[in-house]
Amino acid sequence: MDLIDRYLNAVAAQLPQDERTDITAELRDLILSRFEAKEEALGRALTEDEQEAILREIGHPLVVAARYRKGPDSLVGPELFPYWLFGVKAGLMVLAAVFALTLFIRVISGSDNFGQDIAHAFHGFFGAGLTLIGAATLAAAIFEHQGIRPAWLTKWRVKDLGAFGLADPAAWGMSMTGTETAKAAKPSWMPKTKPKAWPGGDYLFSFLATGMFVLWWIGVLHFPGLVTVELRGEDAAVSGAPIWSILFGPILLYAFAQMAVDLASLVRPYAARARAAARIVVAGAGLWLTWLIFQAGHWFTLTRGEETARIAGDWAMLNFDTLRTLGDGARDLAGVAGTLSVVMVWVLAVSAISLAFSILANLGRLARG
């Protein structure tokens, strides 16, 4: 009886409080009947080892308790498993691309310890990958055990299947290299009437590039070449003007909005009107930020020793005569600051024109669909 009690106590510990008494009573009757049948067949009382053998035949307490448990018996059931697997594969490939790009940028920006950068990249990838797998499993388990079934499980559209290329290495290779090998590996689910490039490729790389900017903007990534300007003799240090501190938050929000639009475009690459409407809003915000930056008139300061020079400008620099003489200035501090001022004015002007054309083009897409 001591063995039976220990066995039933182990089973009961895995059961809900209000069901333990009935289930353990049922199991006790089953065990006793098995013991009695075996004793009758042998014509003697069972030894402890023989009792253990019968209990093992009935099953481990965790397995037996699971037979009485209500609800699913797995974290991720067969219905949700394909979605979980896609999310993990796609997420790991995006993370690998992000960390590879981060490593590449560190290398070209003049890293002092290439081996350490590789180690940090691998460490970051594995840490982020394990977090991703854990989060995906937790979400799938909640869906499974709460009976949650989002609409996208059943109300999906063929036009919105482009994002599934995120989990296909061939689609990534086709998007990045355009090689015949990658094209030959084109998945059968990709539209035959569309260009051979993966429809989500542009949005993916825009998402990654903007993500790199965000990491640099908040100080996670550092590019030593951006904080100094090479001059004859001693190099000059570059410092930002007050306008960048004032607009730090709005610029960060603008970058996040751009990433959100790119991510939505990955999920629904053929949702032309929704994407066009979102890009109009984002481009409008970018145009407003560009105007504020231009109106500030002072963007950076060059410092060499006790000598300083401003990178600043106004509308007067927007003429082709100034542009034609670009680079003719002296290589001293004032001359370099003047050249960079002209460059900055024209960069802001071209950026504003590009954003304006983006708004017009997306208005056309919004109308045409």
PDB file of N, CA, C and O in Angstrom, residues 40-105:
ATOM      1  N   GLU A  40      -3.578 -13.645  -8.091  1.00  0.00           N
ATOM      2  CA  GLU A  40      -4.375 -14.841  -8.353  1.00  0.00           C
ATOM      3  C   GLU A  40      -3.686 -15.728  -9.386  1.00  0.00           C
ATOM      4  O   GLU A  40      -3.698 -16.965  -9.285  1.00  0.00           O
ATOM      5  N   ALA A  41      -3.061 -15.103 -10.396  1.00  0.00           N
ATOM      6  CA  ALA A  41      -2.367 -15.890 -11.418  1.00  0.00           C
ATOM      7  C   ALA A  41      -1.135 -16.571 -10.854  1.00  0.00           C
ATOM      8  O   ALA A  41      -0.800 -17.700 -11.244  1.00  0.00           O
ATOM      9  N   LEU A  42      -0.438 -15.902  -9.925  1.00  0.00           N
ATOM     10  CA  LEU A  42       0.782 -16.470  -9.352  1.00  0.00           C
ATOM     11  C   LEU A  42       0.496 -17.380  -8.163  1.00  0.00           C
ATOM     12  O   LEU A  42       1.331 -18.218  -7.787  1.00  0.00           O
ATOM     13  N   GLY A  43      -0.654 -17.189  -7.508  1.00  0.00           N
ATOM     14  CA  GLY A  43      -0.992 -17.998  -6.340  1.00  0.00           C
ATOM     15  C   GLY A  43      -0.249 -17.571  -5.100  1.00  0.00           C
ATOM     16  O   GLY A  43      -0.107 -18.372  -4.150  1.00  0.00           O
ATOM     17  N   ARG A  44       0.210 -16.332  -5.081  1.00  0.00           N
ATOM     18  CA  ARG A  44       0.949 -15.810  -3.919  1.00  0.00           C
ATOM     19  C   ARG A  44       0.898 -14.289  -3.935  1.00  0.00           C
ATOM     20  O   ARG A  44       0.467 -13.668  -4.911  1.00  0.00           O
ATOM     21  N   ALA A  45       1.369 -13.689  -2.821  1.00  0.00           N
ATOM     22  CA  ALA A  45       1.433 -12.226  -2.748  1.00  0.00           C
ATOM     23  C   ALA A  45       2.568 -11.700  -3.629  1.00  0.00           C
ATOM     24  O   ALA A  45       3.574 -12.404  -3.847  1.00  0.00           O
ATOM     25  N   LEU A  46       2.365 -10.487  -4.131  1.00  0.00           N
ATOM     26  CA  LEU A  46       3.368  -9.879  -5.016  1.00  0.00           C
ATOM     27  C   LEU A  46       4.538  -9.335  -4.219  1.00  0.00           C
ATOM     28  O   LEU A  46       4.371  -8.811  -3.103  1.00  0.00           O
ATOM     29  N   THR A  47       5.686  -9.459  -4.792  1.00  0.00           N
ATOM     30  CA  THR A  47       6.854  -8.799  -4.208  1.00  0.00           C
ATOM     31  C   THR A  47       6.825  -7.325  -4.577  1.00  0.00           C
ATOM     32  O   THR A  47       6.058  -6.881  -5.447  1.00  0.00           O
ATOM     33  N   GLU A  48       7.689  -6.574  -3.906  1.00  0.00           N
ATOM     34  CA  GLU A  48       7.734  -5.138  -4.183  1.00  0.00           C
ATOM     35  C   GLU A  48       8.171  -4.864  -5.620  1.00  0.00           C
ATOM     36  O   GLU A  48       7.649  -3.951  -6.282  1.00  0.00           O
ATOM     37  N   ASP A  49       9.102  -5.658  -6.135  1.00  0.00           N
ATOM     38  CA  ASP A  49       9.553  -5.462  -7.510  1.00  0.00           C
ATOM     39  C   ASP A  49       8.432  -5.741  -8.500  1.00  0.00           C
ATOM     40  O   ASP A  49       8.296  -5.057  -9.528  1.00  0.00           O
ATOM     41  N   GLU A  50       7.618  -6.751  -8.227  1.00  0.00           N
ATOM     42  CA  GLU A  50       6.493  -7.074  -9.108  1.00  0.00           C
ATOM     43  C   GLU A  50       5.442  -5.975  -9.068  1.00  0.00           C
ATOM     44  O   GLU A  50       4.809  -5.660 -10.088  1.00  0.00           O
ATOM     45  N   GLN A  51       5.225  -5.400  -7.891  1.00  0.00           N
ATOM     46  CA  GLN A  51       4.305  -4.259  -7.800  1.00  0.00           C
ATOM     47  C   GLN A  51       4.829  -3.066  -8.605  1.00  0.00           C
ATOM     48  O   GLN A  51       4.072  -2.395  -9.303  1.00  0.00           O
ATOM     49  N   GLU A  52       6.131  -2.815  -8.492  1.00  0.00           N
ATOM     50  CA  GLU A  52       6.767  -1.728  -9.256  1.00  0.00           C
ATOM     51  C   GLU A  52       6.560  -1.948 -10.757  1.00  0.00           C
ATOM     52  O   GLU A  52       6.285  -1.012 -11.508  1.00  0.00           O
ATOM     53  N   ALA A  53       6.704  -3.199 -11.191  1.00  0.00           N
ATOM     54  CA  ALA A  53       6.552  -3.509 -12.614  1.00  0.00           C
ATOM     55  C   ALA A  53       5.142  -3.199 -13.092  1.00  0.00           C
ATOM     56  O   ALA A  53       4.940  -2.656 -14.203  1.00  0.00           O
ATOM     57  N   ILE A  54       4.133  -3.527 -12.297  1.00  0.00           N
ATOM     58  CA  ILE A  54       2.742  -3.240 -12.684  1.00  0.00           C
ATOM     59  C   ILE A  54       2.503  -1.733 -12.746  1.00  0.00           C
ATOM     60  O   ILE A  54       1.849  -1.225 -13.657  1.00  0.00           O
ATOM     61  N   LEU A  55       3.032  -1.005 -11.768  1.00  0.00           N
ATOM     62  CA  LEU A  55       2.871   0.454 -11.766  1.00  0.00           C
ATOM     63  C   LEU A  55       3.551   1.079 -12.984  1.00  0.00           C
ATOM     64  O   LEU A  55       3.046   2.053 -13.561  1.00  0.00           O
ATOM     65  N   ARG A  56       4.704   0.517 -13.385  1.00  0.00           N
ATOM     66  CA  ARG A  56       5.371   1.032 -14.590  1.00  0.00           C
ATOM     67  C   ARG A  56       4.535   0.756 -15.838  1.00  0.00           C
ATOM     68  O   ARG A  56       4.531   1.540 -16.775  1.00  0.00           O
ATOM     69  N   GLU A  57       3.842  -0.393 -15.851  1.00  0.00           N
ATOM     70  CA  GLU A  57       2.967  -0.697 -16.987  1.00  0.00           C
ATOM     71  C   GLU A  57       1.813   0.300 -17.073  1.00  0.00           C
ATOM     72  O   GLU A  57       1.398   0.696 -18.169  1.00  0.00           O
ATOM     73  N   ILE A  58       1.290   0.703 -15.941  1.00  0.00           N
ATOM     74  CA  ILE A  58       0.195   1.686 -15.934  1.00  0.00           C
ATOM     75  C   ILE A  58       0.681   3.028 -16.458  1.00  0.00           C
ATOM     76  O   ILE A  58      -0.043   3.728 -17.181  1.00  0.00           O
ATOM     77  N   GLY A  59       1.925   3.395 -16.156  1.00  0.00           N
ATOM     78  CA  GLY A  59       2.491   4.616 -16.705  1.00  0.00           C
ATOM     79  C   GLY A  59       3.098   5.523 -15.657  1.00  0.00           C
ATOM     80  O   GLY A  59       2.752   5.457 -14.465  1.00  0.00           O
ATOM     81  N   HIS A  60       4.023   6.357 -16.106  1.00  0.00           N
ATOM     82  CA  HIS A  60       4.650   7.335 -15.222  1.00  0.00           C
ATOM     83  C   HIS A  60       3.578   8.303 -14.708  1.00  0.00           C
ATOM     84  O   HIS A  60       2.646   8.673 -15.434  1.00  0.00           O
ATOM     85  N   PRO A  61       3.694   8.765 -13.454  1.00  0.00           N
ATOM     86  CA  PRO A  61       2.682   9.676 -12.906  1.00  0.00           C
ATOM     87  C   PRO A  61       2.432  10.915 -13.772  1.00  0.00           C
ATOM     88  O   PRO A  61       1.283  11.368 -13.882  1.00  0.00           O
ATOM     89  N   LEU A  62       3.475  11.474 -14.383  1.00  0.00           N
ATOM     90  CA  LEU A  62       3.267  12.647 -15.231  1.00  0.00           C
ATOM     91  C   LEU A  62       2.434  12.303 -16.464  1.00  0.00           C
ATOM     92  O   LEU A  62       1.568  13.084 -16.881  1.00  0.00           O
ATOM     93  N   VAL A  63       2.683  11.109 -17.051  1.00  0.00           N
ATOM     94  CA  VAL A  63       1.939  10.694 -18.232  1.00  0.00           C
ATOM     95  C   VAL A  63       0.500  10.363 -17.870  1.00  0.00           C
ATOM     96  O   VAL A  63      -0.452  10.730 -18.584  1.00  0.00           O
ATOM     97  N   VAL A  64       0.310   9.674 -16.759  1.00  0.00           N
ATOM     98  CA  VAL A  64      -1.048   9.311 -16.327  1.00  0.00           C
ATOM     99  C   VAL A  64      -1.861  10.562 -16.014  1.00  0.00           C
ATOM    100  O   VAL A  64      -3.033  10.674 -16.403  1.00  0.00           O
ATOM    101  N   ALA A  65      -1.244  11.509 -15.303  1.00  0.00           N
ATOM    102  CA  ALA A  65      -1.962  12.752 -14.982  1.00  0.00           C
ATOM    103  C   ALA A  65      -2.343  13.514 -16.240  1.00  0.00           C
ATOM    104  O   ALA A  65      -3.414  14.133 -16.315  1.00  0.00           O
ATOM    105  N   ALA A  66      -1.469  13.467 -17.276  1.00  0.00           N
ATOM    106  CA  ALA A  66      -1.761  14.174 -18.528  1.00  0.00           C
ATOM    107  C   ALA A  66      -2.997  13.608 -19.216  1.00  0.00           C
ATOM    108  O   ALA A  66      -3.693  14.327 -19.929  1.00  0.00           O
ATOM    109  N   ARG A  67      -3.288  12.306 -18.996  1.00  0.00           N
ATOM    110  CA  ARG A  67      -4.480  11.725 -19.622  1.00  0.00           C
ATOM    111  C   ARG A  67      -5.768  12.321 -19.079  1.00  0.00           C
ATOM    112  O   ARG A  67      -6.793  12.330 -19.753  1.00  0.00           O
ATOM    113  N   TYR A  68      -5.716  12.805 -17.866  1.00  0.00           N
ATOM    114  CA  TYR A  68      -6.908  13.384 -17.243  1.00  0.00           C
ATOM    115  C   TYR A  68      -6.964  14.907 -17.371  1.00  0.00           C
ATOM    116  O   TYR A  68      -7.956  15.525 -16.990  1.00  0.00           O
ATOM    117  N   ARG A  69      -5.878  15.501 -17.860  1.00  0.00           N
ATOM    118  CA  ARG A  69      -5.829  16.957 -17.947  1.00  0.00           C
ATOM    119  C   ARG A  69      -6.678  17.448 -19.106  1.00  0.00           C
ATOM    120  O   ARG A  69      -6.637  16.899 -20.206  1.00  0.00           O
ATOM    121  N   LYS A  70      -7.426  18.502 -18.870  1.00  0.00           N
ATOM    122  CA  LYS A  70      -8.253  19.102 -19.911  1.00  0.00           C
ATOM    123  C   LYS A  70      -7.406  20.062 -20.747  1.00  0.00           C
ATOM    124  O   LYS A  70      -6.488  20.694 -20.246  1.00  0.00           O
ATOM    125  N   GLY A  71      -7.763  20.193 -22.009  1.00  0.00           N
ATOM    126  CA  GLY A  71      -7.038  21.120 -22.878  1.00  0.00           C
ATOM    127  C   GLY A  71      -5.932  20.426 -23.628  1.00  0.00           C
ATOM    128  O   GLY A  71      -5.721  19.214 -23.509  1.00  0.00           O
ATOM    129  N   PRO A  72      -5.157  21.180 -24.414  1.00  0.00           N
ATOM    130  CA  PRO A  72      -4.095  20.594 -25.250  1.00  0.00           C
ATOM    131  C   PRO A  72      -2.960  20.040 -24.408  1.00  0.00           C
ATOM    132  O   PRO A  72      -2.697  20.496 -23.299  1.00  0.00           O
ATOM    133  N   ASP A  73      -2.289  19.033 -24.976  1.00  0.00           N
ATOM    134  CA  ASP A  73      -1.185  18.388 -24.279  1.00  0.00           C
ATOM    135  C   ASP A  73       0.177  18.851 -24.766  1.00  0.00           C
ATOM    136  O   ASP A  73       1.200  18.257 -24.417  1.00  0.00           O
ATOM    137  N   SER A  74       0.216  19.868 -25.613  1.00  0.00           N
ATOM    138  CA  SER A  74       1.493  20.353 -26.139  1.00  0.00           C
ATOM    139  C   SER A  74       1.506  21.873 -26.117  1.00  0.00           C
ATOM    140  O   SER A  74       0.449  22.521 -26.151  1.00  0.00           O
ATOM    141  N   LEU A  75       2.713  22.434 -26.045  1.00  0.00           N
ATOM    142  CA  LEU A  75       2.840  23.894 -26.067  1.00  0.00           C
ATOM    143  C   LEU A  75       2.363  24.463 -27.391  1.00  0.00           C
ATOM    144  O   LEU A  75       1.642  25.459 -27.440  1.00  0.00           O
ATOM    145  N   VAL A  76       2.792  23.827 -28.488  1.00  0.00           N
ATOM    146  CA  VAL A  76       2.422  24.277 -29.829  1.00  0.00           C
ATOM    147  C   VAL A  76       1.812  23.077 -30.550  1.00  0.00           C
ATOM    148  O   VAL A  76       2.516  22.114 -30.875  1.00  0.00           O
ATOM    149  N   GLY A  77       0.514  23.126 -30.785  1.00  0.00           N
ATOM    150  CA  GLY A  77      -0.175  22.026 -31.429  1.00  0.00           C
ATOM    151  C   GLY A  77       0.076  21.968 -32.921  1.00  0.00           C
ATOM    152  O   GLY A  77       0.695  22.875 -33.508  1.00  0.00           O
ATOM    153  N   PRO A  78      -0.392  20.896 -33.578  1.00  0.00           N
ATOM    154  CA  PRO A  78      -0.143  20.723 -35.015  1.00  0.00           C
ATOM    155  C   PRO A  78      -0.734  21.821 -35.883  1.00  0.00           C
ATOM    156  O   PRO A  78      -0.219  22.103 -36.960  1.00  0.00           O
ATOM    157  N   GLU A  79      -1.806  22.468 -35.421  1.00  0.00           N
ATOM    158  CA  GLU A  79      -2.408  23.536 -36.221  1.00  0.00           C
ATOM    159  C   GLU A  79      -1.548  24.789 -36.219  1.00  0.00           C
ATOM    160  O   GLU A  79      -1.398  25.467 -37.248  1.00  0.00           O
ATOM    161  N   LEU A  80      -0.962  25.116 -35.066  1.00  0.00           N
ATOM    162  CA  LEU A  80      -0.173  26.340 -34.947  1.00  0.00           C
ATOM    163  C   LEU A  80       1.305  26.135 -35.253  1.00  0.00           C
ATOM    164  O   LEU A  80       2.023  27.113 -35.500  1.00  0.00           O
ATOM    165  N   PHE A  81       1.757  24.877 -35.240  1.00  0.00           N
ATOM    166  CA  PHE A  81       3.186  24.631 -35.420  1.00  0.00           C
ATOM    167  C   PHE A  81       3.749  25.214 -36.718  1.00  0.00           C
ATOM    168  O   PHE A  81       4.837  25.814 -36.694  1.00  0.00           O
ATOM    169  N   PRO A  82       3.078  25.083 -37.892  1.00  0.00           N
ATOM    170  CA  PRO A  82       3.654  25.677 -39.117  1.00  0.00           C
ATOM    171  C   PRO A  82       3.854  27.175 -39.014  1.00  0.00           C
ATOM    172  O   PRO A  82       4.831  27.722 -39.528  1.00  0.00           O
ATOM    173  N   TYR A  83       2.935  27.872 -38.325  1.00  0.00           N
ATOM    174  CA  TYR A  83       3.067  29.317 -38.164  1.00  0.00           C
ATOM    175  C   TYR A  83       4.219  29.639 -37.218  1.00  0.00           C
ATOM    176  O   TYR A  83       4.959  30.597 -37.425  1.00  0.00           O
ATOM    177  N   TRP A  84       4.341  28.834 -36.153  1.00  0.00           N
ATOM    178  CA  TRP A  84       5.452  29.029 -35.221  1.00  0.00           C
ATOM    179  C   TRP A  84       6.782  28.819 -35.940  1.00  0.00           C
ATOM    180  O   TRP A  84       7.722  29.600 -35.781  1.00  0.00           O
ATOM    181  N   LEU A  85       6.867  27.760 -36.737  1.00  0.00           N
ATOM    182  CA  LEU A  85       8.114  27.452 -37.438  1.00  0.00           C
ATOM    183  C   LEU A  85       8.474  28.554 -38.422  1.00  0.00           C
ATOM    184  O   LEU A  85       9.641  28.966 -38.516  1.00  0.00           O
ATOM    185  N   PHE A  86       7.479  29.072 -39.165  1.00  0.00           N
ATOM    186  CA  PHE A  86       7.757  30.170 -40.090  1.00  0.00           C
ATOM    187  C   PHE A  86       8.244  31.408 -39.342  1.00  0.00           C
ATOM    188  O   PHE A  86       9.219  32.048 -39.741  1.00  0.00           O
ATOM    189  N   GLY A  87       7.580  31.750 -38.251  1.00  0.00           N
ATOM    190  CA  GLY A  87       7.979  32.928 -37.486  1.00  0.00           C
ATOM    191  C   GLY A  87       9.392  32.819 -36.968  1.00  0.00           C
ATOM    192  O   GLY A  87      10.167  33.782 -37.015  1.00  0.00           O
ATOM    193  N   VAL A  88       9.765  31.630 -36.482  1.00  0.00           N
ATOM    194  CA  VAL A  88      11.123  31.431 -35.960  1.00  0.00           C
ATOM    195  C   VAL A  88      12.150  31.511 -37.088  1.00  0.00           C
ATOM    196  O   VAL A  88      13.175  32.199 -36.975  1.00  0.00           O
ATOM    197  N   LYS A  89      11.892  30.822 -38.214  1.00  0.00           N
ATOM    198  CA  LYS A  89      12.832  30.842 -39.327  1.00  0.00           C
ATOM    199  C   LYS A  89      13.008  32.249 -39.888  1.00  0.00           C
ATOM    200  O   LYS A  89      14.130  32.721 -40.106  1.00  0.00           O
ATOM    201  N   ALA A  90      11.876  32.936 -40.117  1.00  0.00           N
ATOM    202  CA  ALA A  90      11.951  34.284 -40.672  1.00  0.00           C
ATOM    203  C   ALA A  90      12.638  35.230 -39.705  1.00  0.00           C
ATOM    204  O   ALA A  90      13.492  36.041 -40.089  1.00  0.00           O
ATOM    205  N   GLY A  91      12.297  35.136 -38.422  1.00  0.00           N
ATOM    206  CA  GLY A  91      12.914  36.003 -37.425  1.00  0.00           C
ATOM    207  C   GLY A  91      14.408  35.786 -37.314  1.00  0.00           C
ATOM    208  O   GLY A  91      15.183  36.740 -37.215  1.00  0.00           O
ATOM    209  N   LEU A  92      14.842  34.522 -37.352  1.00  0.00           N
ATOM    210  CA  LEU A  92      16.277  34.229 -37.264  1.00  0.00           C
ATOM    211  C   LEU A  92      17.024  34.755 -38.481  1.00  0.00           C
ATOM    212  O   LEU A  92      18.150  35.261 -38.361  1.00  0.00           O
ATOM    213  N   MET A  93      16.403  34.676 -39.665  1.00  0.00           N
ATOM    214  CA  MET A  93      17.076  35.183 -40.868  1.00  0.00           C
ATOM    215  C   MET A  93      17.190  36.702 -40.840  1.00  0.00           C
ATOM    216  O   MET A  93      18.200  37.278 -41.234  1.00  0.00           O
ATOM    217  N   VAL A  94      16.139  37.378 -40.348  1.00  0.00           N
ATOM    218  CA  VAL A  94      16.207  38.840 -40.226  1.00  0.00           C
ATOM    219  C   VAL A  94      17.269  39.226 -39.201  1.00  0.00           C
ATOM    220  O   VAL A  94      18.065  40.154 -39.428  1.00  0.00           O
ATOM    221  N   LEU A  95      17.313  38.525 -38.065  1.00  0.00           N
ATOM    222  CA  LEU A  95      18.330  38.809 -37.058  1.00  0.00           C
ATOM    223  C   LEU A  95      19.730  38.582 -37.613  1.00  0.00           C
ATOM    224  O   LEU A  95      20.644  39.376 -37.358  1.00  0.00           O
ATOM    225  N   ALA A  96      19.894  37.499 -38.374  1.00  0.00           N
ATOM    226  CA  ALA A  96      21.213  37.226 -38.961  1.00  0.00           C
ATOM    227  C   ALA A  96      21.619  38.352 -39.903  1.00  0.00           C
ATOM    228  O   ALA A  96      22.786  38.780 -39.915  1.00  0.00           O
ATOM    229  N   ALA A  97      20.671  38.850 -40.702  1.00  0.00           N
ATOM    230  CA  ALA A  97      20.974  39.950 -41.614  1.00  0.00           C
ATOM    231  C   ALA A  97      21.338  41.217 -40.839  1.00  0.00           C
ATOM    232  O   ALA A  97      22.282  41.937 -41.207  1.00  0.00           O
ATOM    233  N   VAL A  98      20.608  41.490 -39.771  1.00  0.00           N
ATOM    234  CA  VAL A  98      20.877  42.698 -38.969  1.00  0.00           C
ATOM    235  C   VAL A  98      22.270  42.634 -38.349  1.00  0.00           C
ATOM    236  O   VAL A  98      23.053  43.595 -38.428  1.00  0.00           O
ATOM    237  N   PHE A  99      22.613  41.503 -37.733  1.00  0.00           N
ATOM    238  CA  PHE A  99      23.914  41.402 -37.069  1.00  0.00           C
ATOM    239  C   PHE A  99      25.045  41.342 -38.089  1.00  0.00           C
ATOM    240  O   PHE A  99      26.143  41.847 -37.826  1.00  0.00           O
ATOM    241  N   ALA A 100      24.796  40.722 -39.251  1.00  0.00           N
ATOM    242  CA  ALA A 100      25.830  40.710 -40.290  1.00  0.00           C
ATOM    243  C   ALA A 100      26.078  42.121 -40.810  1.00  0.00           C
ATOM    244  O   ALA A 100      27.228  42.524 -41.024  1.00  0.00           O
ATOM    245  N   LEU A 101      25.007  42.880 -41.009  1.00  0.00           N
ATOM    246  CA  LEU A 101      25.154  44.258 -41.473  1.00  0.00           C
ATOM    247  C   LEU A 101      25.847  45.110 -40.417  1.00  0.00           C
ATOM    248  O   LEU A 101      26.696  45.956 -40.735  1.00  0.00           O
ATOM    249  N   THR A 102      25.490  44.894 -39.154  1.00  0.00           N
ATOM    250  CA  THR A 102      26.150  45.617 -38.067  1.00  0.00           C
ATOM    251  C   THR A 102      27.642  45.321 -38.030  1.00  0.00           C
ATOM    252  O   THR A 102      28.472  46.225 -37.873  1.00  0.00           O
ATOM    253  N   LEU A 103      27.989  44.045 -38.190  1.00  0.00           N
ATOM    254  CA  LEU A 103      29.404  43.666 -38.202  1.00  0.00           C
ATOM    255  C   LEU A 103      30.127  44.301 -39.383  1.00  0.00           C
ATOM    256  O   LEU A 103      31.246  44.811 -39.237  1.00  0.00           O
ATOM    257  N   PHE A 104      29.481  44.311 -40.549  1.00  0.00           N
ATOM    258  CA  PHE A 104      30.095  44.912 -41.739  1.00  0.00           C
ATOM    259  C   PHE A 104      30.346  46.404 -41.528  1.00  0.00           C
ATOM    260  O   PHE A 104      31.414  46.928 -41.875  1.00  0.00           O
ATOM    261  N   ILE A 105      29.385  47.091 -40.939  1.00  0.00           N
ATOM    262  CA  ILE A 105      29.532  48.530 -40.706  1.00  0.00           C
ATOM    263  C   ILE A 105      30.660  48.804 -39.719  1.00  0.00           C
ATOM    264  O   ILE A 105      31.439  49.747 -39.889  1.00  0.00           O
TER     265      ILE A 105
END
